mmCIF file of C-alpha atoms and ligand atoms in Angstrom:
data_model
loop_
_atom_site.group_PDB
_atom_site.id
_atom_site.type_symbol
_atom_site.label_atom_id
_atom_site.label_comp_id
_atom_site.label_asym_id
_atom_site.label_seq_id
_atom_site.Cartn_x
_atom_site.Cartn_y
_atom_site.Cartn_z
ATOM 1 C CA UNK A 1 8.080 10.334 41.160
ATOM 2 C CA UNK A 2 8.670 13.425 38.531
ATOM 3 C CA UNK A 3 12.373 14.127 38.426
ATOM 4 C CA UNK A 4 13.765 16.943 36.661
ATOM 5 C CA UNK A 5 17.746 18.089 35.567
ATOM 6 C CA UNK A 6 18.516 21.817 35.372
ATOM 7 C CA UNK A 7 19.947 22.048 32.252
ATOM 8 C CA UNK A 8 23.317 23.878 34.287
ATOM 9 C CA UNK A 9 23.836 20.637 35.186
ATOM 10 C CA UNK A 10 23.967 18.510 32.098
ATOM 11 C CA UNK A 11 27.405 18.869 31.642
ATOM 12 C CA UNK A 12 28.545 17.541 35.083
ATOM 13 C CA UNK A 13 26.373 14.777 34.491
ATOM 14 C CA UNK A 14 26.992 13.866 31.392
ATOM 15 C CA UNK A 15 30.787 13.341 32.968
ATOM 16 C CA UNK A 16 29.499 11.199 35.634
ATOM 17 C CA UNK A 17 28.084 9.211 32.792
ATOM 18 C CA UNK A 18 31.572 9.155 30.557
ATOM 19 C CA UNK A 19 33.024 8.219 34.292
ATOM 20 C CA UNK A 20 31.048 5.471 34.681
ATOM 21 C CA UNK A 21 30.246 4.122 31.069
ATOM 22 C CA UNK A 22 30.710 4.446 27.359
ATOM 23 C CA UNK A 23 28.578 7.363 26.976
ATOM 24 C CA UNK A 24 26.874 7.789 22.883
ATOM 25 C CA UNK A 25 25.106 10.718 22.272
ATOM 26 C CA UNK A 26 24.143 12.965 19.090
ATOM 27 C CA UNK A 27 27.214 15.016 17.896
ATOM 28 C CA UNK A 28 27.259 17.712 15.195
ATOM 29 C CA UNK A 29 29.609 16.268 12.627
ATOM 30 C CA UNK A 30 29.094 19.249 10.264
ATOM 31 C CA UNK A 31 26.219 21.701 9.523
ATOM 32 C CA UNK A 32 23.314 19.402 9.827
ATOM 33 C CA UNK A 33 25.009 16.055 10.073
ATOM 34 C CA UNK A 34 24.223 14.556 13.865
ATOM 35 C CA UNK A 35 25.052 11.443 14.146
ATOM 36 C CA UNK A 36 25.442 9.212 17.497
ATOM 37 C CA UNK A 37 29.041 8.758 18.535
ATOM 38 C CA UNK A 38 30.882 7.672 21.620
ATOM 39 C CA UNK A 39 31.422 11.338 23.551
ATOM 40 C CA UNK A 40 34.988 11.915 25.471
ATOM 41 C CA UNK A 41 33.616 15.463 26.611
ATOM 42 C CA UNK A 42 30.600 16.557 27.656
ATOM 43 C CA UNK A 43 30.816 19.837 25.361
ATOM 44 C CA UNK A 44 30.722 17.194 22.083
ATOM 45 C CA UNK A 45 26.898 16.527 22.868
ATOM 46 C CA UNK A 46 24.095 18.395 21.107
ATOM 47 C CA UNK A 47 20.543 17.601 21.834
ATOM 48 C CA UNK A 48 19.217 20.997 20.529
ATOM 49 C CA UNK A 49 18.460 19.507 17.342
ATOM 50 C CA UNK A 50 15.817 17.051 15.910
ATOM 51 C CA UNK A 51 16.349 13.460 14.862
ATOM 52 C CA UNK A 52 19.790 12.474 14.429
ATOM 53 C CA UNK A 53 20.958 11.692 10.486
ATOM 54 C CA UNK A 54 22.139 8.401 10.976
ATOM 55 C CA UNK A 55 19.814 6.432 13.853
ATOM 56 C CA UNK A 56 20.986 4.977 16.800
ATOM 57 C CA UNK A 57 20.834 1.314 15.716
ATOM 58 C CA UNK A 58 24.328 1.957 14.780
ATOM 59 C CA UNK A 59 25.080 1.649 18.592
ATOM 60 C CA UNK A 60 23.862 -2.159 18.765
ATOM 61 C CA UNK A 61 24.978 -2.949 14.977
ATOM 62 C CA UNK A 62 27.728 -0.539 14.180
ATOM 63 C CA UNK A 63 27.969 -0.057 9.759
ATOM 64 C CA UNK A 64 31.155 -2.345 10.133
ATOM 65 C CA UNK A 65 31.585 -4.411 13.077
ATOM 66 C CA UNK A 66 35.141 -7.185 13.080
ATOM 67 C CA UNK A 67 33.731 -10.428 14.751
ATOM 68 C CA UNK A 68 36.897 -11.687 15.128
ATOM 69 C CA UNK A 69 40.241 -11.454 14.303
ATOM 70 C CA UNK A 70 43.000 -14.040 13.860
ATOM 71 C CA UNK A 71 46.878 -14.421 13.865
ATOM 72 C CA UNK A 72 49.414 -17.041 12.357
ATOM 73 C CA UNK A 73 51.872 -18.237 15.258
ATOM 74 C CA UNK A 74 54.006 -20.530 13.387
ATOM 75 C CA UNK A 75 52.251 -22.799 11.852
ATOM 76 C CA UNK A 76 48.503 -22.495 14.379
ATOM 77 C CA UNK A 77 46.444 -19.412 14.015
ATOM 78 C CA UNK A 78 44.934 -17.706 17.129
ATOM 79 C CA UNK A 79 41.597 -16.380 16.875
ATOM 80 C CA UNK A 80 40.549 -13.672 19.142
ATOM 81 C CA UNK A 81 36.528 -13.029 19.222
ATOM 82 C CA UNK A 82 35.798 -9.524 19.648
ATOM 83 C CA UNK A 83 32.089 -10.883 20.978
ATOM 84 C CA UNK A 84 32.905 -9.119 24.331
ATOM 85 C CA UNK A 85 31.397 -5.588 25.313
ATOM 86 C CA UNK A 86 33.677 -4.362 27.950
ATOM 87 C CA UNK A 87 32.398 -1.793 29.412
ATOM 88 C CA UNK A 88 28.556 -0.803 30.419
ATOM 89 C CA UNK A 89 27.223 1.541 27.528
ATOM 90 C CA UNK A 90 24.302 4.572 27.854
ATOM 91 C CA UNK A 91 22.961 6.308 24.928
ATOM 92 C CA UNK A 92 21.472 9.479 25.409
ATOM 93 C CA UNK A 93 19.231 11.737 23.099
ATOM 94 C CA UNK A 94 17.487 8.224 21.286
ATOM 95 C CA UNK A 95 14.093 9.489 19.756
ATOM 96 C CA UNK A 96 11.517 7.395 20.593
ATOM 97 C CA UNK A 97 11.070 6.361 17.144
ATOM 98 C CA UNK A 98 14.461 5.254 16.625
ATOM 99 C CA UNK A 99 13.882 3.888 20.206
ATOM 100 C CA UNK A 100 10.695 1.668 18.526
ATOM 101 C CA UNK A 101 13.115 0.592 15.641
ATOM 102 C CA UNK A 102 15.151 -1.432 18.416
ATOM 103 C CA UNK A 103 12.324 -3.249 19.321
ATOM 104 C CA UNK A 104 12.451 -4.561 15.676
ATOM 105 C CA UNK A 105 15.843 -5.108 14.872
ATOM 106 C CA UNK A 106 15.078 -7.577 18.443
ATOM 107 C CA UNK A 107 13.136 -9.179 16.875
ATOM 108 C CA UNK A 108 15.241 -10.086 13.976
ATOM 109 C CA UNK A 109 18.801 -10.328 16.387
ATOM 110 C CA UNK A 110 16.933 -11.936 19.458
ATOM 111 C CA UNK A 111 14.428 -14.065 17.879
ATOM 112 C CA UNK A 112 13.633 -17.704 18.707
ATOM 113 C CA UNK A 113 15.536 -19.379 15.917
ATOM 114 C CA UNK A 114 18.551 -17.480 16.593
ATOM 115 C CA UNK A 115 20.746 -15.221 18.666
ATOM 116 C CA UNK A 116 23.019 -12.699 17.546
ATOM 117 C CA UNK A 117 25.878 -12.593 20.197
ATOM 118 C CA UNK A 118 27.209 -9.503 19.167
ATOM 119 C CA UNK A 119 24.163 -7.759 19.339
ATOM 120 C CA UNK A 120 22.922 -9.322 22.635
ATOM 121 C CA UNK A 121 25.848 -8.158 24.204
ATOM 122 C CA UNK A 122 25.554 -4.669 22.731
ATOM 123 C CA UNK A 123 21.782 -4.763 23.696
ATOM 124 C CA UNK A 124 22.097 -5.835 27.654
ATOM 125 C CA UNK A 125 24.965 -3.925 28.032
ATOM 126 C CA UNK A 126 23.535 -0.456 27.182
ATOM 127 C CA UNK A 127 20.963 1.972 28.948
ATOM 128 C CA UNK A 128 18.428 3.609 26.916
ATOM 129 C CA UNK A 129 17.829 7.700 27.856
ATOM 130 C CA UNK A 130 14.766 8.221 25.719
ATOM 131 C CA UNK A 131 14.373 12.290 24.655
ATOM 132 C CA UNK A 132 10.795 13.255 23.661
ATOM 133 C CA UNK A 133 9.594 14.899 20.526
ATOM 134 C CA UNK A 134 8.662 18.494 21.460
ATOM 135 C CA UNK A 135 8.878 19.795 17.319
ATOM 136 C CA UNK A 136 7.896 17.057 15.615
ATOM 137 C CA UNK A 137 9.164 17.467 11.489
ATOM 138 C CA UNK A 138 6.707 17.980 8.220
ATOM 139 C CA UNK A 139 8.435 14.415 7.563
ATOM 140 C CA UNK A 140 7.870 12.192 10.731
ATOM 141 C CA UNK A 141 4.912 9.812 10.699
ATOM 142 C CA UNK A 142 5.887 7.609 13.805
ATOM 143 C CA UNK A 143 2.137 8.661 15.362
ATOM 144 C CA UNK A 144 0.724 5.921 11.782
ATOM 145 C CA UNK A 145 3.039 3.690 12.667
ATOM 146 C CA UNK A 146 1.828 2.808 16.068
ATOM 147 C CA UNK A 147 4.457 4.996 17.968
ATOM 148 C CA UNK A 148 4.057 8.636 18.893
ATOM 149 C CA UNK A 149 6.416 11.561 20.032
ATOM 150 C CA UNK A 150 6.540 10.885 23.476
ATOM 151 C CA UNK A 151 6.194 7.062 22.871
ATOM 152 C CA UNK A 152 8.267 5.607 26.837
ATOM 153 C CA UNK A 153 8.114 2.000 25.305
ATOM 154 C CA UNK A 154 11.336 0.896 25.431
ATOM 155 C CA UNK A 155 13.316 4.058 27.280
ATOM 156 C CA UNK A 156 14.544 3.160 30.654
ATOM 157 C CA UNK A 157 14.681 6.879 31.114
ATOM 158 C CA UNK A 158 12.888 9.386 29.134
ATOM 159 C CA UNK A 159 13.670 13.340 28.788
ATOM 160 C CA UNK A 160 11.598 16.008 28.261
ATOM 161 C CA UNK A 161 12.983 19.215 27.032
ATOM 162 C CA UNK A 162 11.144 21.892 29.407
ATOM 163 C CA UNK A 163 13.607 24.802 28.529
ATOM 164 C CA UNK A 164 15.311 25.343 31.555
ATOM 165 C CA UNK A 165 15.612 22.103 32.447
ATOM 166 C CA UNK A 166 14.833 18.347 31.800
ATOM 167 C CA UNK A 167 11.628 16.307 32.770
ATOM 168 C CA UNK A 168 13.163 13.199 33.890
ATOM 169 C CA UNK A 169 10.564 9.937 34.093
ATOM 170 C CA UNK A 170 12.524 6.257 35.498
ATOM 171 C CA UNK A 171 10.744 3.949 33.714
ATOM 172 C CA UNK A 172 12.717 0.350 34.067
ATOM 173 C CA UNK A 173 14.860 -1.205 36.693
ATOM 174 C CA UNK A 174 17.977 0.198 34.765
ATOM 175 C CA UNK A 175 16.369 3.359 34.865
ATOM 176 C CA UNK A 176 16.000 2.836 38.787
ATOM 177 C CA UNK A 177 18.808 2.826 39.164
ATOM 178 C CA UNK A 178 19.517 6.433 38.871
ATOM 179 C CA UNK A 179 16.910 7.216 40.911
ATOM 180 C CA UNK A 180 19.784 8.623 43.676
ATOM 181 C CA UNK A 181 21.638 10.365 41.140
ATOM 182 C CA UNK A 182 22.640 13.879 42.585
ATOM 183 C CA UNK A 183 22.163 15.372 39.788
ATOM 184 C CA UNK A 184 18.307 15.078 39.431
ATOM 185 C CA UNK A 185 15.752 16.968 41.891
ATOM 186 C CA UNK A 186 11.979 16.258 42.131
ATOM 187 C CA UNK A 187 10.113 18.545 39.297
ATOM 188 C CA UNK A 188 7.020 20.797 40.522
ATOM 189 C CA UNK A 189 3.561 20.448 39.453
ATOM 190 C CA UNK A 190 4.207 23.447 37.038
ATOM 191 C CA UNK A 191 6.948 21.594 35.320
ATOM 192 C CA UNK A 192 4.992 18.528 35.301
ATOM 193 C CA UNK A 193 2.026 20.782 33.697
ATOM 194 C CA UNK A 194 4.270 22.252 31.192
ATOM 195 C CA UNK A 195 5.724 18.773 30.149
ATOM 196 C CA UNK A 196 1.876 17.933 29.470
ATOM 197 C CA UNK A 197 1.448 20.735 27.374
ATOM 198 C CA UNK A 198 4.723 20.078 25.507
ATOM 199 C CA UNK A 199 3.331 16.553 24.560
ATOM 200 C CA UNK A 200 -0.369 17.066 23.687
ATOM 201 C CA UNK A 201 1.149 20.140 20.557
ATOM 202 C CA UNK A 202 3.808 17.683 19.603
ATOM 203 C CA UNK A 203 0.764 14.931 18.980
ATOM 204 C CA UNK A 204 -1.399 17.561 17.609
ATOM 205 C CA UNK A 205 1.667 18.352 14.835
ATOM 206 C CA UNK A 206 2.606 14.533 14.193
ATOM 207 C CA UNK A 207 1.058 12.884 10.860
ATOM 208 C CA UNK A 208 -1.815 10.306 11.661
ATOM 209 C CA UNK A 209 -3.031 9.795 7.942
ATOM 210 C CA UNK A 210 -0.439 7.604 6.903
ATOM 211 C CA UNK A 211 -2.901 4.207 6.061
ATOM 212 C CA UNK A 212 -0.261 1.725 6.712
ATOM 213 C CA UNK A 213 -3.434 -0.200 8.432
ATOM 214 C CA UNK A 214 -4.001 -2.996 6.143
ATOM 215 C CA UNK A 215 -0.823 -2.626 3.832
ATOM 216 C CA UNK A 216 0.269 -6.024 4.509
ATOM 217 C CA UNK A 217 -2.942 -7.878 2.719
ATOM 218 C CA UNK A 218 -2.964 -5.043 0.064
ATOM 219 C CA UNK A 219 0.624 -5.778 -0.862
ATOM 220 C CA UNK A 220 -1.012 -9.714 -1.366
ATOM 221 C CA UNK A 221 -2.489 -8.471 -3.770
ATOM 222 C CA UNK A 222 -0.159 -6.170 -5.807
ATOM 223 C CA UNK A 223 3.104 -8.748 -6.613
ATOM 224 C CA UNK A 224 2.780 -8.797 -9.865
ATOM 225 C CA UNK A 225 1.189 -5.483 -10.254
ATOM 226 C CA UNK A 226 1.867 -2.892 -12.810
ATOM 227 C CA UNK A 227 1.791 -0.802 -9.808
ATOM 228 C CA UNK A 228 5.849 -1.355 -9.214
ATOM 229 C CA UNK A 229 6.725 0.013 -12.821
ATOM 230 C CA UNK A 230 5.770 3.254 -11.462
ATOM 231 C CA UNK A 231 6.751 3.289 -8.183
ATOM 232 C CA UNK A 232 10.241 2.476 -8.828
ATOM 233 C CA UNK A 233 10.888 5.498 -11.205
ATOM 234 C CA UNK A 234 11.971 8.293 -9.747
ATOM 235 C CA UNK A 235 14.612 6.218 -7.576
ATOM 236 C CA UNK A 236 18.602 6.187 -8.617
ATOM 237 C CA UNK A 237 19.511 3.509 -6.203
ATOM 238 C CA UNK A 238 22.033 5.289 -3.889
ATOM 239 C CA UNK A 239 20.844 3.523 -0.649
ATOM 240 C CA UNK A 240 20.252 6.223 1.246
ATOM 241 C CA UNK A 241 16.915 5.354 2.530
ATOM 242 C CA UNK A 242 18.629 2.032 3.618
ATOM 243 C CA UNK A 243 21.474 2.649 5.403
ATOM 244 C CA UNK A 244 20.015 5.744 7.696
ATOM 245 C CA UNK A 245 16.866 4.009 7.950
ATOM 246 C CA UNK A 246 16.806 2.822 11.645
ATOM 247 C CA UNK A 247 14.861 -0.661 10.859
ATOM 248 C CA UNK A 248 17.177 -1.913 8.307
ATOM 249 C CA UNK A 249 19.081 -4.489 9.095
ATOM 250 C CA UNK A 250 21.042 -6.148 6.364
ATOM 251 C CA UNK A 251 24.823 -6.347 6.262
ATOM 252 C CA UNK A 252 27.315 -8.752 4.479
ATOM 253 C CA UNK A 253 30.459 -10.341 5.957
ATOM 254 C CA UNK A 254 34.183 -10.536 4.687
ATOM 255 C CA UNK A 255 37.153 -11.824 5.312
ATOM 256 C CA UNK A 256 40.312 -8.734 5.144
ATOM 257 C CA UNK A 257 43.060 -11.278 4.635
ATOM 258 C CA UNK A 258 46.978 -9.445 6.159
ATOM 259 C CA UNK A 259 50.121 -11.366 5.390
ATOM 260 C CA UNK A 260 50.228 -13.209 9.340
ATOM 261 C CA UNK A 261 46.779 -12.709 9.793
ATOM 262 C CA UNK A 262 43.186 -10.749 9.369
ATOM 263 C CA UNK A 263 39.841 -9.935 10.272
ATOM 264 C CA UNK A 264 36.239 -10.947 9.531
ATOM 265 C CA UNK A 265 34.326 -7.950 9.274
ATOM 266 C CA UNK A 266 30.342 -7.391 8.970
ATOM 267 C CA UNK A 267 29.109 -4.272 7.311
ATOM 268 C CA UNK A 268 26.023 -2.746 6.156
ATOM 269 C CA UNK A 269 24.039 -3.728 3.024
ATOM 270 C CA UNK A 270 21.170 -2.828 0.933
ATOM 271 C CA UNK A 271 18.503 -4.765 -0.559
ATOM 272 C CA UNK A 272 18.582 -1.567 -3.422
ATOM 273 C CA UNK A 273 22.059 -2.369 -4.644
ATOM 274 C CA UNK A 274 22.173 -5.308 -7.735
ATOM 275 C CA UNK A 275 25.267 -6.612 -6.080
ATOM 276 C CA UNK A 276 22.803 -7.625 -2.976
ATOM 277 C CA UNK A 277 20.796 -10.190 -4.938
ATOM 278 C CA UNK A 278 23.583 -10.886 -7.766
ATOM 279 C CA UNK A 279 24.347 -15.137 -7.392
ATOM 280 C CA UNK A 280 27.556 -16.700 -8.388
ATOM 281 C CA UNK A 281 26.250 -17.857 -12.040
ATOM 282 C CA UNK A 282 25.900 -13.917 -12.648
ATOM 283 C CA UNK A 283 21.461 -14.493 -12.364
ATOM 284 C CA UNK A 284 20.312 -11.617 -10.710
ATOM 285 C CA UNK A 285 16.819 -12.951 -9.485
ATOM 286 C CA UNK A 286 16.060 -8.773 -8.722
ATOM 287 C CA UNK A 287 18.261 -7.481 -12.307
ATOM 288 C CA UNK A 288 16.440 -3.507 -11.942
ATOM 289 C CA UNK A 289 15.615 -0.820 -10.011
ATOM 290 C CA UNK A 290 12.136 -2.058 -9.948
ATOM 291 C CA UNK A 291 12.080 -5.558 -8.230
ATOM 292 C CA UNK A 292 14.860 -3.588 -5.720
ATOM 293 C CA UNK A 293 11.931 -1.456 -5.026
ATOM 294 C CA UNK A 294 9.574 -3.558 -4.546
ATOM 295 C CA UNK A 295 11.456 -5.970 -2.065
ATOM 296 C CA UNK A 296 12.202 -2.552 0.031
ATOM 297 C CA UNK A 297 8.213 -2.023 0.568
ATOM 298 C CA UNK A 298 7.603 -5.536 0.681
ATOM 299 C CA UNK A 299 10.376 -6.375 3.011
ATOM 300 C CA UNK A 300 8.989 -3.552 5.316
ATOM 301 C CA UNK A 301 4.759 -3.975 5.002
ATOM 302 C CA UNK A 302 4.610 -7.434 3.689
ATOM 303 C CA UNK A 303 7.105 -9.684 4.928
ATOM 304 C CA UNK A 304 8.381 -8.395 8.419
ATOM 305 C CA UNK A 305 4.834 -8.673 9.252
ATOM 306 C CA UNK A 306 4.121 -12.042 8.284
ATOM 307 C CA UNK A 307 7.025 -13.279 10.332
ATOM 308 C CA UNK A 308 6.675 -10.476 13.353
ATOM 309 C CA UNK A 309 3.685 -9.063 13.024
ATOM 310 C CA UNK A 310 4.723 -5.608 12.547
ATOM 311 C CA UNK A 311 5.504 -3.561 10.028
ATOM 312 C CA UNK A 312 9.337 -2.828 10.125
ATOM 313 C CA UNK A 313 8.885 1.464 9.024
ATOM 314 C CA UNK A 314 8.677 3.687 12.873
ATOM 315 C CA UNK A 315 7.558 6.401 10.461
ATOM 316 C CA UNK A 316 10.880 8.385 11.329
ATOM 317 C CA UNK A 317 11.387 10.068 7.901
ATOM 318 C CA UNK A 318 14.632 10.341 7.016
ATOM 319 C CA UNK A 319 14.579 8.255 4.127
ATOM 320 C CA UNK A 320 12.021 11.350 2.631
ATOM 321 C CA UNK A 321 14.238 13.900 4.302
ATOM 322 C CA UNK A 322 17.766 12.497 2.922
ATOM 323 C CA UNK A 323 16.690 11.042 -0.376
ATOM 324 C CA UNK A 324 18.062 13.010 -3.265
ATOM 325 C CA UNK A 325 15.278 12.378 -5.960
ATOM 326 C CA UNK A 326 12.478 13.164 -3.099
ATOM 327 C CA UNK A 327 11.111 9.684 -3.369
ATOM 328 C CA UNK A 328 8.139 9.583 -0.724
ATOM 329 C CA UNK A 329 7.870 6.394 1.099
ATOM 330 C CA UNK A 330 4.482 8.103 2.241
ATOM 331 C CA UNK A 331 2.940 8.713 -1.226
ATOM 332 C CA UNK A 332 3.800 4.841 -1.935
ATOM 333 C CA UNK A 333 1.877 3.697 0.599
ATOM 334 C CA UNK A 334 -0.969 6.186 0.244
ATOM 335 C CA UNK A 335 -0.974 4.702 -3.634
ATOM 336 C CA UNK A 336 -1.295 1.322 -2.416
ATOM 337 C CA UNK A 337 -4.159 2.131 -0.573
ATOM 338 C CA UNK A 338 -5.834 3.806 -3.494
ATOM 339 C CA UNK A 339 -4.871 0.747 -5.917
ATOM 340 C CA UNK A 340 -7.119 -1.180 -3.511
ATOM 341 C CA UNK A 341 -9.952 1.134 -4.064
ATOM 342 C CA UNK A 342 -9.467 0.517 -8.015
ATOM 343 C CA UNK A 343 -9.538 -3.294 -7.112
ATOM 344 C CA UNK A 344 -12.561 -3.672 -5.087
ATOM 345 C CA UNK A 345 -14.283 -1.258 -8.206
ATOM 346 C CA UNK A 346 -12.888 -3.923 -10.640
ATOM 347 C CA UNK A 347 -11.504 -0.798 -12.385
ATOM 348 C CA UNK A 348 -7.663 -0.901 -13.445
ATOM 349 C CA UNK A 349 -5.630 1.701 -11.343
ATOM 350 C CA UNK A 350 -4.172 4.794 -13.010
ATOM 351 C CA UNK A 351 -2.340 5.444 -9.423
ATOM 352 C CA UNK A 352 0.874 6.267 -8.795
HETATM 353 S S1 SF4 B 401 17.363 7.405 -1.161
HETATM 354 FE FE1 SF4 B 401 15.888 7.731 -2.809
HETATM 355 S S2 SF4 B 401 17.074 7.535 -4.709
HETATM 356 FE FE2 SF4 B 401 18.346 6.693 -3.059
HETATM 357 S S3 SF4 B 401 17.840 4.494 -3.143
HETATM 358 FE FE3 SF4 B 401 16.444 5.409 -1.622
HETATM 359 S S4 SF4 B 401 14.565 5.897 -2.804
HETATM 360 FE FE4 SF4 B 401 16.222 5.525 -4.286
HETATM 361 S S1 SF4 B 402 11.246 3.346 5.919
HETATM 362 FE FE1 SF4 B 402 11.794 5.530 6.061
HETATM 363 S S2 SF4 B 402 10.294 6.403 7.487
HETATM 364 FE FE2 SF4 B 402 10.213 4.166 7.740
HETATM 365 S S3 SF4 B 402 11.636 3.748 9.412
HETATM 366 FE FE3 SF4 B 402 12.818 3.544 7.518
HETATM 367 S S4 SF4 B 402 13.738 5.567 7.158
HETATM 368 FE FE4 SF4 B 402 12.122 5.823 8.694
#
């Protein structure tokens, strides 16, 4: 069944949501800065713009997260794990290529070997309200990266922006279970039609030419290749592109020592800062820009394929949008593609 929410009721719904849950949605932090953040009123919430700046995997790994925290009684310490998620979460507004990047950062959190508590907990605890792609930007390229605009995978409800109002689609049990919320009404076949529309010009504007098919045996080819003294140029190493790109993943732990006790805290990292790689000795087995490059593309079209399968990029494009040097994650894997064409010729490649 097509549900729909007139838009004059978002707000009362959004408070039956802070009511029931710990409600995340996009919030304007300042002129174009949206970021997810846990709303206390449903005026905070924005979801006329596009993407948010900083994804939503913040949500299930937060950019510093205290694991536990511990206390000196006398002479024992008490440790108190902050493992536990105490209330149920939603987050509202994901993009469903932010929406894909979950899927990934499961794999890494939730694979076989191991099993991030912190994120499991984070991850079962929360409902996912998927919002469709109606203006796709010049920089998103989720449609080459196997997703789309109006991607459902991985939504257990998914909005559509008709105007007036939302299409509403329940797509897993969690979902379901709105399914008697008073808030939504069954849509007409005019709003249904119109929701079509909506998606077949959003995939009409979204990038398809991105040849990521195929990067991950090209890359075999190109470790050693002069290919990385080039690519690595224009980059200043801020970390941008890391830390609001919604696949990364790495972060480093510490211990914040007090006088009667402290805290072990995890926060974000970046493969692009020499710190990352630097070991105790003082080696640095990635000492420039250019290896840092080159273990961001390989990490996301060479290696998280060989152990997942997939490439880790949903084609989201902030790290083009946000970078300050306009470094092109695109144009480096279009030049990858044309280094292979130089191979199979024999010929040396004058690319990038
Ligand atoms: S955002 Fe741009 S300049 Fe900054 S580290 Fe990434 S590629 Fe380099
Ligand atoms: S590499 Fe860039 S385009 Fe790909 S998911 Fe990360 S931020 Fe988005």
């Amino acid at each position: 069944m097509n549900l729909k929410l007139d838009k004059k009721d978002l707000k009362p719904f959004l408070q039956s949501l802070i009511d029931e849950a710990d409600l995340f949605a996009p919030v304007q932090l300042a002129e174009g800065v949206l970021v997810f953040k846990k709303i206390d009123r449903p005026d905070e919430v924005d979801l006329s713009s596009s993407n948010t700046q900083k994804p939503a995997k913040e949500v299930f790994s937060p950019q510093s997260e205290t694991m536990f925290r511990y206390e000196k009684a006398g002479k024992q310490h008490q440790v108190t794990s902050t493992e536990e998620v105490e209330r149920k979460r939603v987050i509202l507004g994901v993009r469903p290529c932010d929406i894909q990047a979950v899927s990934l950062l499961d794999e890494v959190f939730l694979g076989k070997e191991y099993t991030d508590s912190y994120y499991l907990n984070n991850r079962n605890a929360t409902t996912m309200i998927g919002m469709a792609c109606g203006h796709p930007l010049s920089t998103c390229f989720c449609s080459s990266t196997g997703g789309g605009p109006f991607l459902r995978k991985g939504s257990d409800l998914f909005f559509i922006d008709l105007g007036e109002s939302f299409l509403v689609e329940l797509l897993t049990e969690k979902g379901m279970t709105f399914q008697k919320s008073n808030f939504f009404k069954e849509a007409n076949t005019e709003e249904i039609s119109l929701a079509k529309a909506i998606e077949e010009k959003a995939l009409k504007k979204t990038d398809t030419s991105v040849p990521v098919e195929g990067i991950e045996k090209r890359l075999d080819l190109m470790v050693e290749s002069s290919f990385w003294d080039r690519v690595h140029e224009k980059c200043i190493g801020c970390r941008v592109c890391t830390y609001l790109c919604p696949t990364c993943h790495c972060f480093d732990i510490m211990d914040e020592a007090l006088t009667h006790g402290g805290q072990r805290v995890r926060n974000w990292d970046s493969c692009l800062s020499s710190l990352y790689s630097q070991e105790t000795s003082g080696h640095n087995p990635r000492p420039t820009n250019r290896e840092r490059t080159r273990q961001r593309i390989m990490h996301k079209f060479n290696y998280f394929p060989k152990n997942f399968g997939r490439i880790a990029c949903v084609g989201c494009g902030r790290c083009i949008l946000y970078c300050p040097v306009q470094f092109d994650i695109r144009q480096a894997i279009n030049w990858t593609s044309a280094k292979r064409l130089k191979l199979q010729r024999g010929g040396r490649s004058t690319n990038p």
